[in-house]
Amino acid sequence: MISPAVEANCDGLVGPTHSYVGLSPGNIASQTNAGEVSNPRAAVLEGLSKMRRLADWGLPQFVLPPHERPDLALLRAIGFSGSDAQVLEKAWKDAPALASAACSASPMWAANAATVTPSADTADGRVHFTPANLLTNLHRSLEGEQTTRSLRRLFPDEARFAVHDPLPAHAHFADEGAANHVRLCADHGAPGVNLFVWGREAWERWEGRFPARQTREAFEAVERLHGAARGVFARQGRGAINGGAFHNDVVCVGTRECLLFHESAFEDRAAMEADVRRVADDHFEPIFVEISTADLPLEDLVKSYLFNSQLLVVPGEDRLVLLAPGETRDNPRAHAAAQALASSNGPIGRVEYVDVRQSMRNGGGPACLRLRVVLSEAELAATNPAQRFDSALHDRLNAWAERHYRDSLAPADLADPALITEVRAALDALTGILGLGGDFYPFQRV
Ligand code: SUG
């Protein structure tokens, strides 16, 4: 018998240093908006409103805390010394590119936090997580250790959850987590097909215009570590990567039986479909929904982020809900494609829009901001309750953000040593709110 399970969303709370410094080659929004002034307070409030929307629909929602930034440990490790303020000051003076990497609020994009395999698909019946090493970009490679700690606080029961360490820190195992993984199934608690989408092979000479961030070997390692069943490996479309789809979740989203994707998403679409069908076997009948380049050119896709939507099973609704970014509504072609999905007789019943513009300007849509974790009732009960989002936590976090976040941050402001103390005050208060203990952040452990 299939045990009932739900898909929980764990959203990354936007950190106080959210900024536009152009750190990600191949991420067109990040490159285009480099140098602009951000609004960290608006960013965190947008993220909280999105969480509220899902919680109000009756979906389990959790909050993942931001990381401590500036990352002074990085700057000390590369030779900057003195007091914390001096380290930051010297780094900005001598190596601004490194200093800006140390300030990034990128852990907010929780789809890159880890790859997750639910207990219905693992050999030992536990939920397995491998935090992503995010090796391709310096600012993101700083995340793995704290993300591991964070997941161990949220999923503390080792009898039910296995939070592995990130894969070895070598380009061979470059791993970007769940942004390149889709799970399809008849029902969340039923056996699933795990579709692992990779951009390059470890030994391959990649000559693309933009980096291919995920290796096939990284996902093979994750599959082994998790004892994951029913894996399918598919190569990401080279054209998609070169057109600005730096993760597969920019061109593809799936849930339950439904895989929605763009024509450019897979190098060999027919092989991917045949493999998914074969592995799904008699567990379920996959439904493939493709949007063509003629209907949505890659350029409109990347601007609108139609596929970076959350595809949700909402209690009480018989068809799926697509929660798309406001930019999809603003783009005539993407909007038409979204409306066509909802008015067809297919698996998607309606499309809703959400404003996450601050994140979008760094290339992170609704789907980037969340890590999906399928949990049985017993597993859900074994999570840290203080991180479970509800209207009371929403109120507390809104007030916390109003108190601690700036409403304007130019890249040059990141050099302000006052930011170090501001961020620490905010994070110290947050550890109390989210029940993370007094030793969660590096500054709390010295
Ligand atoms: O890794 N942007 C992130 C966006 C991640 C989106 N996640 C998913 N698609 N799942 C990235 O490129 C930009 C930071 C800057 O430029 O300051 C950045 O890191």
PDB file of N, CA and C in Angstrom, residues 26 28 209-210 236-248 250-252 261-266 291-307 331 333-334:
ATOM      1  N   GLY A  26      26.633  33.358 -17.803  1.00  0.00           N
ATOM      2  CA  GLY A  26      25.643  32.406 -18.331  1.00  0.00           C
ATOM      3  C   GLY A  26      24.263  32.616 -17.743  1.00  0.00           C
ATOM      4  N   ILE A  28      21.780  35.380 -17.607  1.00  0.00           N
ATOM      5  CA  ILE A  28      21.668  36.647 -18.332  1.00  0.00           C
ATOM      6  C   ILE A  28      21.129  37.772 -17.444  1.00  0.00           C
ATOM      7  N   ARG A 209      29.356  28.453 -25.000  1.00  0.00           N
ATOM      8  CA  ARG A 209      29.484  29.892 -24.761  1.00  0.00           C
ATOM      9  C   ARG A 209      29.446  30.193 -23.263  1.00  0.00           C
ATOM     10  N   PHE A 210      28.611  29.453 -22.560  1.00  0.00           N
ATOM     11  CA  PHE A 210      28.449  29.619 -21.114  1.00  0.00           C
ATOM     12  C   PHE A 210      28.783  28.297 -20.411  1.00  0.00           C
ATOM     13  N   GLN A 236      21.232  17.794 -20.848  1.00  0.00           N
ATOM     14  CA  GLN A 236      20.577  19.093 -21.049  1.00  0.00           C
ATOM     15  C   GLN A 236      20.898  19.589 -22.457  1.00  0.00           C
ATOM     16  N   GLY A 237      19.968  20.274 -23.105  1.00  0.00           N
ATOM     17  CA  GLY A 237      20.217  20.796 -24.447  1.00  0.00           C
ATOM     18  C   GLY A 237      21.394  21.772 -24.428  1.00  0.00           C
ATOM     19  N   ARG A 238      22.365  21.545 -25.325  1.00  0.00           N
ATOM     20  CA  ARG A 238      23.507  22.479 -25.379  1.00  0.00           C
ATOM     21  C   ARG A 238      23.017  23.876 -25.757  1.00  0.00           C
ATOM     22  N   GLY A 239      22.054  23.913 -26.685  1.00  0.00           N
ATOM     23  CA  GLY A 239      21.519  25.201 -27.137  1.00  0.00           C
ATOM     24  C   GLY A 239      20.852  25.948 -25.986  1.00  0.00           C
ATOM     25  N   ALA A 240      20.214  25.220 -25.086  1.00  0.00           N
ATOM     26  CA  ALA A 240      19.549  25.870 -23.945  1.00  0.00           C
ATOM     27  C   ALA A 240      20.596  26.514 -23.043  1.00  0.00           C
ATOM     28  N   ILE A 241      21.679  25.784 -22.752  1.00  0.00           N
ATOM     29  CA  ILE A 241      22.740  26.342 -21.886  1.00  0.00           C
ATOM     30  C   ILE A 241      23.329  27.593 -22.550  1.00  0.00           C
ATOM     31  N   ASN A 242      23.590  27.483 -23.825  1.00  0.00           N
ATOM     32  CA  ASN A 242      24.206  28.615 -24.527  1.00  0.00           C
ATOM     33  C   ASN A 242      23.240  29.786 -24.706  1.00  0.00           C
ATOM     34  N   GLY A 243      21.962  29.517 -24.561  1.00  0.00           N
ATOM     35  CA  GLY A 243      20.972  30.590 -24.649  1.00  0.00           C
ATOM     36  C   GLY A 243      20.644  31.202 -23.288  1.00  0.00           C
ATOM     37  N   GLY A 244      21.254  30.722 -22.212  1.00  0.00           N
ATOM     38  CA  GLY A 244      21.038  31.336 -20.904  1.00  0.00           C
ATOM     39  C   GLY A 244      20.294  30.454 -19.907  1.00  0.00           C
ATOM     40  N   ALA A 245      20.069  29.181 -20.258  1.00  0.00           N
ATOM     41  CA  ALA A 245      19.410  28.267 -19.299  1.00  0.00           C
ATOM     42  C   ALA A 245      20.502  27.549 -18.511  1.00  0.00           C
ATOM     43  N   PHE A 246      21.017  28.223 -17.501  1.00  0.00           N
ATOM     44  CA  PHE A 246      22.172  27.711 -16.753  1.00  0.00           C
ATOM     45  C   PHE A 246      21.801  26.547 -15.839  1.00  0.00           C
ATOM     46  N   HIS A 247      20.513  26.382 -15.575  1.00  0.00           N
ATOM     47  CA  HIS A 247      20.014  25.192 -14.883  1.00  0.00           C
ATOM     48  C   HIS A 247      18.853  24.630 -15.705  1.00  0.00           C
ATOM     49  N   ASN A 248      18.612  23.331 -15.571  1.00  0.00           N
ATOM     50  CA  ASN A 248      17.494  22.737 -16.304  1.00  0.00           C
ATOM     51  C   ASN A 248      16.147  23.331 -15.880  1.00  0.00           C
ATOM     52  N   VAL A 250      15.266  26.181 -15.705  1.00  0.00           N
ATOM     53  CA  VAL A 250      14.898  27.375 -16.480  1.00  0.00           C
ATOM     54  C   VAL A 250      14.087  26.954 -17.721  1.00  0.00           C
ATOM     55  N   VAL A 251      14.187  25.666 -18.095  1.00  0.00           N
ATOM     56  CA  VAL A 251      13.506  25.197 -19.305  1.00  0.00           C
ATOM     57  C   VAL A 251      12.579  24.006 -19.047  1.00  0.00           C
ATOM     58  N   CYS A 252      12.382  23.634 -17.799  1.00  0.00           N
ATOM     59  CA  CYS A 252      11.640  22.395 -17.521  1.00  0.00           C
ATOM     60  C   CYS A 252      11.129  22.413 -16.083  1.00  0.00           C
ATOM     61  N   PHE A 261       8.099  21.039 -20.520  1.00  0.00           N
ATOM     62  CA  PHE A 261       9.437  21.469 -20.918  1.00  0.00           C
ATOM     63  C   PHE A 261       9.423  22.177 -22.266  1.00  0.00           C
ATOM     64  N   HIS A 262      10.514  22.897 -22.496  1.00  0.00           N
ATOM     65  CA  HIS A 262      10.686  23.603 -23.757  1.00  0.00           C
ATOM     66  C   HIS A 262      11.381  22.690 -24.752  1.00  0.00           C
ATOM     67  N   GLU A 263      11.122  22.971 -26.010  1.00  0.00           N
ATOM     68  CA  GLU A 263      11.730  22.170 -27.095  1.00  0.00           C
ATOM     69  C   GLU A 263      13.252  22.059 -26.965  1.00  0.00           C
ATOM     70  N   SER A 264      13.881  23.112 -26.422  1.00  0.00           N
ATOM     71  CA  SER A 264      15.350  23.127 -26.351  1.00  0.00           C
ATOM     72  C   SER A 264      15.901  22.405 -25.114  1.00  0.00           C
ATOM     73  N   ALA A 265      15.029  21.918 -24.234  1.00  0.00           N
ATOM     74  CA  ALA A 265      15.494  21.493 -22.908  1.00  0.00           C
ATOM     75  C   ALA A 265      16.442  20.298 -22.934  1.00  0.00           C
ATOM     76  N   PHE A 266      16.154  19.318 -23.796  1.00  0.00           N
ATOM     77  CA  PHE A 266      16.941  18.070 -23.786  1.00  0.00           C
ATOM     78  C   PHE A 266      17.679  17.900 -25.104  1.00  0.00           C
ATOM     79  N   ILE A 291       6.541  22.820 -25.049  1.00  0.00           N
ATOM     80  CA  ILE A 291       6.251  24.111 -25.690  1.00  0.00           C
ATOM     81  C   ILE A 291       7.351  24.339 -26.731  1.00  0.00           C
ATOM     82  N   SER A 292       6.933  24.662 -27.948  1.00  0.00           N
ATOM     83  CA  SER A 292       7.896  24.742 -29.053  1.00  0.00           C
ATOM     84  C   SER A 292       8.622  26.094 -29.057  1.00  0.00           C
ATOM     85  N   THR A 293       9.757  26.098 -29.755  1.00  0.00           N
ATOM     86  CA  THR A 293      10.516  27.337 -29.938  1.00  0.00           C
ATOM     87  C   THR A 293       9.692  28.323 -30.774  1.00  0.00           C
ATOM     88  N   ALA A 294       8.888  27.804 -31.677  1.00  0.00           N
ATOM     89  CA  ALA A 294       8.046  28.695 -32.494  1.00  0.00           C
ATOM     90  C   ALA A 294       7.062  29.446 -31.591  1.00  0.00           C
ATOM     91  N   ASP A 295       6.497  28.773 -30.616  1.00  0.00           N
ATOM     92  CA  ASP A 295       5.548  29.435 -29.706  1.00  0.00           C
ATOM     93  C   ASP A 295       6.258  30.299 -28.671  1.00  0.00           C
ATOM     94  N   LEU A 296       7.440  29.865 -28.255  1.00  0.00           N
ATOM     95  CA  LEU A 296       8.170  30.620 -27.233  1.00  0.00           C
ATOM     96  C   LEU A 296       9.672  30.559 -27.541  1.00  0.00           C
ATOM     97  N   PRO A 297      10.188  31.556 -28.258  1.00  0.00           N
ATOM     98  CA  PRO A 297      11.631  31.562 -28.543  1.00  0.00           C
ATOM     99  C   PRO A 297      12.433  31.601 -27.245  1.00  0.00           C
ATOM    100  N   LEU A 298      13.642  31.051 -27.315  1.00  0.00           N
ATOM    101  CA  LEU A 298      14.468  30.936 -26.112  1.00  0.00           C
ATOM    102  C   LEU A 298      14.674  32.290 -25.417  1.00  0.00           C
ATOM    103  N   GLU A 299      14.792  33.326 -26.213  1.00  0.00           N
ATOM    104  CA  GLU A 299      15.028  34.645 -25.625  1.00  0.00           C
ATOM    105  C   GLU A 299      13.847  35.084 -24.744  1.00  0.00           C
ATOM    106  N   ASP A 300      12.623  34.855 -25.235  1.00  0.00           N
ATOM    107  CA  ASP A 300      11.437  35.194 -24.426  1.00  0.00           C
ATOM    108  C   ASP A 300      11.342  34.279 -23.206  1.00  0.00           C
ATOM    109  N   LEU A 301      11.722  33.038 -23.422  1.00  0.00           N
ATOM    110  CA  LEU A 301      11.689  32.075 -22.309  1.00  0.00           C
ATOM    111  C   LEU A 301      12.589  32.561 -21.173  1.00  0.00           C
ATOM    112  N   VAL A 302      13.815  32.947 -21.518  1.00  0.00           N
ATOM    113  CA  VAL A 302      14.787  33.329 -20.483  1.00  0.00           C
ATOM    114  C   VAL A 302      14.347  34.635 -19.797  1.00  0.00           C
ATOM    115  N   LYS A 303      13.751  35.540 -20.556  1.00  0.00           N
ATOM    116  CA  LYS A 303      13.266  36.785 -19.925  1.00  0.00           C
ATOM    117  C   LYS A 303      12.057  36.537 -19.034  1.00  0.00           C
ATOM    118  N   SER A 304      11.186  35.627 -19.482  1.00  0.00           N
ATOM    119  CA  SER A 304       9.891  35.463 -18.794  1.00  0.00           C
ATOM    120  C   SER A 304       9.919  34.412 -17.692  1.00  0.00           C
ATOM    121  N   TYR A 305      10.864  33.449 -17.808  1.00  0.00           N
ATOM    122  CA  TYR A 305      10.996  32.368 -16.824  1.00  0.00           C
ATOM    123  C   TYR A 305       9.717  31.548 -16.646  1.00  0.00           C
ATOM    124  N   LEU A 306       8.984  31.369 -17.742  1.00  0.00           N
ATOM    125  CA  LEU A 306       7.754  30.560 -17.656  1.00  0.00           C
ATOM    126  C   LEU A 306       7.986  29.202 -16.987  1.00  0.00           C
ATOM    127  N   PHE A 307       9.096  28.537 -17.345  1.00  0.00           N
ATOM    128  CA  PHE A 307       9.306  27.183 -16.816  1.00  0.00           C
ATOM    129  C   PHE A 307       9.847  27.192 -15.389  1.00  0.00           C
ATOM    130  N   ASN A 331       5.307  39.181 -20.487  1.00  0.00           N
ATOM    131  CA  ASN A 331       5.859  38.856 -21.803  1.00  0.00           C
ATOM    132  C   ASN A 331       4.736  38.256 -22.660  1.00  0.00           C
ATOM    133  N   ARG A 333       4.399  36.605 -25.436  1.00  0.00           N
ATOM    134  CA  ARG A 333       4.481  35.212 -25.925  1.00  0.00           C
ATOM    135  C   ARG A 333       4.404  34.210 -24.772  1.00  0.00           C
ATOM    136  N   ALA A 334       5.113  34.516 -23.684  1.00  0.00           N
ATOM    137  CA  ALA A 334       5.097  33.595 -22.546  1.00  0.00           C
ATOM    138  C   ALA A 334       3.697  33.552 -21.925  1.00  0.00           C
TER     139      ALA A 334
END
